[in-house]
mmCIF file of C-alpha atoms in Angstrom:
data_model
loop_
_atom_site.group_PDB
_atom_site.id
_atom_site.type_symbol
_atom_site.label_atom_id
_atom_site.label_comp_id
_atom_site.label_asym_id
_atom_site.label_seq_id
_atom_site.Cartn_x
_atom_site.Cartn_y
_atom_site.Cartn_z
ATOM 1 C CA MET A 1 -32.555 1.721 37.778
ATOM 2 C CA PHE A 2 -29.549 1.102 35.575
ATOM 3 C CA THR A 3 -26.600 0.739 37.946
ATOM 4 C CA ASN A 4 -23.871 0.657 35.323
ATOM 5 C CA ARG A 5 -24.720 4.084 33.859
ATOM 6 C CA ASN A 6 -25.575 7.444 35.340
ATOM 7 C CA TYR A 7 -27.301 10.462 33.774
ATOM 8 C CA ASN A 8 -26.960 13.782 35.541
ATOM 9 C CA ILE A 9 -29.797 16.297 35.742
ATOM 10 C CA PHE A 10 -30.277 18.096 32.442
ATOM 11 C CA THR A 11 -31.261 21.709 31.727
ATOM 12 C CA ILE A 12 -34.301 23.038 29.897
ATOM 13 C CA LEU A 13 -33.634 25.568 27.203
ATOM 14 C CA ILE A 14 -36.647 27.511 26.003
ATOM 15 C CA THR A 15 -35.985 29.118 22.615
ATOM 16 C CA SER A 16 -32.835 31.222 23.220
ATOM 17 C CA LEU A 17 -33.455 31.737 26.933
ATOM 18 C CA ILE A 18 -31.488 29.556 29.349
ATOM 19 C CA LEU A 19 -33.334 28.983 32.603
ATOM 20 C CA ASN A 20 -31.300 28.306 35.708
ATOM 21 C CA TYR A 21 -33.388 25.397 36.934
ATOM 22 C CA SER A 22 -32.550 21.759 37.390
ATOM 23 C CA CYS A 23 -34.611 19.388 35.295
ATOM 24 C CA PHE A 24 -34.157 16.401 33.077
ATOM 25 C CA PHE A 25 -33.987 17.497 29.457
ATOM 26 C CA CYS A 26 -33.074 20.273 27.098
ATOM 27 C CA LEU A 27 -36.078 21.419 25.062
ATOM 28 C CA ALA A 28 -35.980 24.129 22.392
ATOM 29 C CA THR A 29 -39.517 25.090 21.544
ATOM 30 C CA LYS A 30 -40.315 25.952 17.949
ATOM 31 C CA SER A 31 -40.221 29.590 17.054
ATOM 32 C CA VAL A 32 -43.766 30.587 16.065
ATOM 33 C CA ASN A 33 -44.435 32.347 12.796
ATOM 34 C CA ILE A 34 -47.051 35.060 13.110
ATOM 35 C CA ASN A 35 -48.869 33.568 10.148
ATOM 36 C CA THR A 36 -49.156 30.246 11.993
ATOM 37 C CA VAL A 37 -50.760 31.568 15.147
ATOM 38 C CA ARG A 38 -54.160 32.866 14.145
ATOM 39 C CA ASN A 39 -55.831 35.636 16.113
ATOM 40 C CA SER A 40 -59.023 35.325 14.037
ATOM 41 C CA PHE A 41 -61.041 32.166 13.450
ATOM 42 C CA SER A 42 -60.850 30.232 10.177
ATOM 43 C CA GLU A 43 -63.058 27.538 8.620
ATOM 44 C CA ALA A 44 -62.541 23.805 9.145
ATOM 45 C CA ALA A 45 -64.456 20.555 9.095
ATOM 46 C CA ALA A 46 -65.010 18.457 12.221
ATOM 47 C CA THR A 47 -66.101 14.909 12.965
ATOM 48 C CA TRP A 48 -65.807 12.725 16.064
ATOM 49 C CA TYR A 49 -64.638 9.234 16.873
ATOM 50 C CA GLY A 50 -64.425 6.766 19.728
ATOM 51 C CA PRO A 51 -66.983 6.484 22.544
ATOM 52 C CA PRO A 52 -69.614 9.253 22.566
ATOM 53 C CA THR A 53 -68.335 10.723 25.843
ATOM 54 C CA GLY A 54 -64.779 9.348 25.632
ATOM 55 C CA ALA A 55 -61.325 10.590 24.664
ATOM 56 C CA GLY A 56 -61.332 9.279 21.090
ATOM 57 C CA SER A 57 -58.651 6.624 20.602
ATOM 58 C CA ASP A 58 -56.918 4.562 23.238
ATOM 59 C CA GLY A 59 -53.861 6.753 23.291
ATOM 60 C CA GLY A 60 -53.474 7.939 19.698
ATOM 61 C CA ALA A 61 -50.642 8.345 17.219
ATOM 62 C CA CYS A 62 -48.849 11.007 19.269
ATOM 63 C CA GLY A 63 -47.873 8.494 21.981
ATOM 64 C CA LEU A 64 -49.595 10.104 25.006
ATOM 65 C CA ALA A 65 -51.399 6.821 25.805
ATOM 66 C CA GLN A 66 -53.848 7.040 28.721
ATOM 67 C CA ASP A 67 -52.645 10.555 29.612
ATOM 68 C CA ILE A 68 -55.248 12.026 27.212
ATOM 69 C CA GLU A 69 -58.043 10.916 29.594
ATOM 70 C CA ASN A 70 -56.503 12.595 32.620
ATOM 71 C CA HIS A 71 -55.105 15.946 33.792
ATOM 72 C CA PRO A 72 -54.504 18.238 31.986
ATOM 73 C CA TYR A 73 -56.285 16.994 28.833
ATOM 74 C CA TYR A 74 -59.392 15.402 30.331
ATOM 75 C CA GLY A 75 -60.428 14.008 26.964
ATOM 76 C CA TYR A 76 -60.531 17.388 25.186
ATOM 77 C CA VAL A 77 -58.352 16.158 22.363
ATOM 78 C CA SER A 78 -58.499 15.679 18.611
ATOM 79 C CA ALA A 79 -56.935 13.814 15.730
ATOM 80 C CA GLY A 80 -55.767 16.072 12.941
ATOM 81 C CA ASN A 81 -55.501 15.655 9.214
ATOM 82 C CA ASN A 82 -52.090 16.003 7.475
ATOM 83 C CA LYS A 83 -51.991 19.794 7.864
ATOM 84 C CA LEU A 84 -52.601 19.528 11.591
ATOM 85 C CA TYR A 85 -50.814 16.329 12.505
ATOM 86 C CA LYS A 86 -47.703 17.145 10.344
ATOM 87 C CA SER A 87 -46.212 13.663 10.531
ATOM 88 C CA GLY A 88 -46.184 14.006 14.361
ATOM 89 C CA ALA A 89 -44.705 17.486 14.527
ATOM 90 C CA GLY A 90 -48.192 18.915 15.172
ATOM 91 C CA CYS A 91 -48.689 16.784 18.264
ATOM 92 C CA GLY A 92 -49.310 18.894 21.376
ATOM 93 C CA ALA A 93 -50.561 21.963 19.482
ATOM 94 C CA CYS A 94 -53.615 23.628 21.058
ATOM 95 C CA TYR A 95 -56.597 25.115 19.225
ATOM 96 C CA GLU A 96 -59.855 26.787 20.027
ATOM 97 C CA VAL A 97 -62.806 25.347 18.133
ATOM 98 C CA LYS A 98 -66.455 26.380 17.994
ATOM 99 C CA CYS A 99 -69.436 25.521 15.795
ATOM 100 C CA ARG A 100 -72.229 27.748 14.503
ATOM 101 C CA ASP A 101 -73.997 25.935 11.655
ATOM 102 C CA ASN A 102 -76.134 23.486 13.645
ATOM 103 C CA LYS A 103 -78.992 24.508 15.914
ATOM 104 C CA ALA A 104 -77.380 22.398 18.700
ATOM 105 C CA CYS A 105 -74.204 24.482 18.542
ATOM 106 C CA SER A 106 -73.598 26.656 21.569
ATOM 107 C CA GLN A 107 -71.145 28.907 19.644
ATOM 108 C CA ARG A 108 -68.839 28.732 22.682
ATOM 109 C CA ALA A 109 -65.217 27.914 21.893
ATOM 110 C CA ILE A 110 -63.551 24.930 23.524
ATOM 111 C CA LYS A 111 -59.781 24.309 23.688
ATOM 112 C CA ILE A 112 -58.435 21.019 22.382
ATOM 113 C CA THR A 113 -54.998 19.465 21.908
ATOM 114 C CA ILE A 114 -53.810 17.481 18.867
ATOM 115 C CA THR A 115 -53.002 13.962 20.143
ATOM 116 C CA ASP A 116 -53.713 11.682 17.170
ATOM 117 C CA GLU A 117 -53.618 11.358 13.362
ATOM 118 C CA GLY A 118 -56.870 11.572 11.493
ATOM 119 C CA PRO A 119 -58.000 8.963 8.906
ATOM 120 C CA GLY A 120 -57.123 9.389 5.258
ATOM 121 C CA SER A 121 -60.582 10.699 4.443
ATOM 122 C CA SER A 122 -59.967 13.688 6.701
ATOM 123 C CA ASN A 123 -57.606 15.043 4.047
ATOM 124 C CA ASP A 124 -60.570 15.656 1.749
ATOM 125 C CA ASN A 125 -60.852 18.945 3.631
ATOM 126 C CA ASP A 126 -58.065 21.497 3.904
ATOM 127 C CA ILE A 127 -58.303 21.461 7.720
ATOM 128 C CA HIS A 128 -60.138 18.687 9.514
ATOM 129 C CA PHE A 129 -60.458 18.005 13.230
ATOM 130 C CA ASP A 130 -61.535 14.484 14.187
ATOM 131 C CA LEU A 131 -62.541 15.321 17.757
ATOM 132 C CA SER A 132 -63.027 12.954 20.670
ATOM 133 C CA GLY A 133 -66.702 12.245 21.415
ATOM 134 C CA LYS A 134 -66.366 14.287 24.590
ATOM 135 C CA ALA A 135 -64.873 17.351 22.864
ATOM 136 C CA PHE A 136 -67.382 17.198 19.994
ATOM 137 C CA GLY A 137 -70.284 17.083 22.474
ATOM 138 C CA ALA A 138 -68.860 20.055 24.388
ATOM 139 C CA LEU A 139 -69.524 22.214 21.286
ATOM 140 C CA ALA A 140 -73.275 21.834 21.929
ATOM 141 C CA TYR A 141 -75.698 23.419 24.305
ATOM 142 C CA SER A 142 -76.215 21.462 27.522
ATOM 143 C CA GLY A 143 -78.608 18.621 26.757
ATOM 144 C CA GLN A 144 -77.992 18.821 23.011
ATOM 145 C CA GLU A 145 -74.742 16.846 22.911
ATOM 146 C CA ASP A 146 -76.229 13.722 21.333
ATOM 147 C CA ASN A 147 -78.108 15.771 18.765
ATOM 148 C CA LEU A 148 -74.872 17.392 17.670
ATOM 149 C CA ARG A 149 -73.011 14.058 17.583
ATOM 150 C CA ASN A 150 -75.806 12.638 15.452
ATOM 151 C CA ALA A 151 -74.966 15.251 12.778
ATOM 152 C CA GLY A 152 -71.690 13.354 12.224
ATOM 153 C CA LYS A 153 -69.778 16.019 10.343
ATOM 154 C CA ILE A 154 -70.108 19.754 10.846
ATOM 155 C CA MET A 155 -68.281 22.914 9.847
ATOM 156 C CA VAL A 156 -66.426 24.725 12.661
ATOM 157 C CA LYS A 157 -64.329 27.797 13.293
ATOM 158 C CA TYR A 158 -60.836 27.319 14.718
ATOM 159 C CA ARG A 159 -57.710 29.223 15.656
ATOM 160 C CA ARG A 160 -54.276 28.326 17.068
ATOM 161 C CA VAL A 161 -53.824 29.279 20.712
ATOM 162 C CA LYS A 162 -51.250 28.769 23.467
ATOM 163 C CA CYS A 163 -51.548 25.746 25.691
ATOM 164 C CA ASN A 164 -52.053 26.666 29.336
ATOM 165 C CA TYR A 165 -52.180 23.501 31.399
ATOM 166 C CA LYS A 166 -51.230 25.082 34.738
ATOM 167 C CA SER A 167 -48.900 22.132 35.298
ATOM 168 C CA ASN A 168 -45.298 21.172 34.776
ATOM 169 C CA ILE A 169 -43.882 19.339 31.781
ATOM 170 C CA LYS A 170 -44.249 15.554 32.078
ATOM 171 C CA PHE A 171 -41.613 13.112 30.849
ATOM 172 C CA ARG A 172 -42.446 9.402 30.557
ATOM 173 C CA ILE A 173 -39.516 7.100 29.898
ATOM 174 C CA ASP A 174 -40.265 4.529 27.207
ATOM 175 C CA SER A 175 -40.191 0.927 28.498
ATOM 176 C CA GLY A 176 -37.806 -0.024 25.662
ATOM 177 C CA SER A 177 -35.048 2.239 26.977
ATOM 178 C CA ASN A 178 -31.789 0.600 28.063
ATOM 179 C CA PRO A 179 -28.252 1.692 28.972
ATOM 180 C CA PHE A 180 -27.472 2.521 25.339
ATOM 181 C CA TYR A 181 -30.847 3.763 24.133
ATOM 182 C CA LEU A 182 -33.127 6.379 25.691
ATOM 183 C CA ALA A 183 -36.624 7.263 24.523
ATOM 184 C CA PHE A 184 -39.272 9.318 26.298
ATOM 185 C CA VAL A 185 -42.657 10.971 25.749
ATOM 186 C CA VAL A 186 -43.048 14.701 26.405
ATOM 187 C CA GLY A 187 -46.455 15.867 27.627
ATOM 188 C CA ASN A 188 -48.152 18.850 29.273
ATOM 189 C CA LEU A 189 -46.045 21.305 27.307
ATOM 190 C CA ASN A 190 -47.225 24.858 27.859
ATOM 191 C CA GLY A 191 -46.921 27.621 25.293
ATOM 192 C CA TYR A 192 -47.428 26.629 21.673
ATOM 193 C CA GLY A 193 -47.169 22.968 22.548
ATOM 194 C CA ASP A 194 -45.279 21.439 19.622
ATOM 195 C CA ILE A 195 -41.530 20.757 19.910
ATOM 196 C CA ALA A 196 -38.903 21.615 17.319
ATOM 197 C CA ARG A 197 -35.990 19.639 18.794
ATOM 198 C CA VAL A 198 -34.811 17.909 21.921
ATOM 199 C CA GLU A 199 -31.277 17.507 23.261
ATOM 200 C CA LEU A 200 -29.746 15.730 26.244
ATOM 201 C CA LYS A 201 -26.878 16.935 28.427
ATOM 202 C CA PRO A 202 -25.197 14.045 30.213
ATOM 203 C CA SER A 203 -22.685 14.934 32.910
ATOM 204 C CA SER A 204 -19.746 13.508 30.972
ATOM 205 C CA SER A 205 -20.306 14.754 27.399
ATOM 206 C CA ASP A 206 -21.600 17.572 25.234
ATOM 207 C CA TRP A 207 -25.228 17.989 24.209
ATOM 208 C CA VAL A 208 -26.689 14.908 22.509
ATOM 209 C CA PRO A 209 -29.291 15.626 19.783
ATOM 210 C CA MET A 210 -32.374 13.417 19.889
ATOM 211 C CA GLN A 211 -34.608 12.322 16.999
ATOM 212 C CA ARG A 212 -38.378 12.243 16.836
ATOM 213 C CA SER A 213 -39.299 8.580 16.966
ATOM 214 C CA TRP A 214 -42.997 9.184 16.436
ATOM 215 C CA GLY A 215 -45.507 11.712 17.754
ATOM 216 C CA VAL A 216 -44.093 13.233 20.958
ATOM 217 C CA THR A 217 -41.704 10.328 21.542
ATOM 218 C CA TRP A 218 -38.039 11.296 21.227
ATOM 219 C CA LYS A 219 -35.055 8.930 21.126
ATOM 220 C CA ALA A 220 -31.279 8.892 21.242
ATOM 221 C CA ASP A 221 -28.522 6.302 21.006
ATOM 222 C CA LEU A 222 -26.056 6.741 23.836
ATOM 223 C CA LYS A 223 -22.398 5.874 24.230
ATOM 224 C CA ASP A 224 -20.858 4.233 27.273
ATOM 225 C CA SER A 225 -19.209 7.509 28.288
ATOM 226 C CA GLN A 226 -22.581 9.355 28.531
ATOM 227 C CA LYS A 227 -23.619 8.758 32.098
ATOM 228 C CA GLY A 228 -25.982 9.948 34.782
ATOM 229 C CA PRO A 229 -28.836 8.565 37.082
ATOM 230 C CA PHE A 230 -31.583 7.050 34.983
ATOM 231 C CA SER A 231 -34.863 5.276 35.790
ATOM 232 C CA ALA A 232 -37.026 3.584 33.153
ATOM 233 C CA GLY A 233 -40.846 3.559 33.108
ATOM 234 C CA GLN A 234 -41.196 6.495 35.515
ATOM 235 C CA TYR A 235 -42.784 9.934 35.216
ATOM 236 C CA TYR A 236 -40.491 12.909 35.559
ATOM 237 C CA TYR A 237 -41.521 16.520 36.095
ATOM 238 C CA SER A 238 -39.498 19.640 35.522
ATOM 239 C CA SER A 239 -39.628 22.442 38.057
ATOM 240 C CA VAL A 240 -40.259 24.988 35.324
ATOM 241 C CA ASN A 241 -43.479 26.317 33.874
ATOM 242 C CA PHE A 242 -43.338 28.248 30.599
#
């Protein structure tokens, strides 16, 4: 706890709707273009990485760390090529993915979240999901998971969908935060998942715009006059689902 500075409770803003709840941050979710959210499935390539039944990387380039192994992701995550990862702006977006071109494919769609950046070779395809081993295996019939993983690279169908985690937003304060610098990770974001901007509302000043540090980590430099209660290295939950 920083005793020489205080940060009052902030307010969440969702698009243009102001919700009268107390929480820690102001989030404005990205307006979604109808051409971005696909109702029909499109073609993409898919591979897998990491342990065969694991969550891919140990955290990934979106900054969610070990959260990807636990509720609400449970390892159903993917790295994305440039068109999916979007220099970090695509982090948190949810997609349905299914495969049909391998006899091990169940043709059932699974839902995954973008939590990492794919390797450079993934940009050889227009859209490429580098799925966790667990998610890739879930595309197969029961008992056929290893057979599908042995295929290495397959073609899949995908579409953008809303995230529905049935949980509150999670905020994790970065351990490098101090009285004049605040950074935090945003996880479990329902709706379309990716964030357009983040602002803070200290008790003693106007809204403070934050910058994307990397992935879903946002940062802001703070002045001495911008005060409120603040704890580092803790998890914070809003009281709002959306």
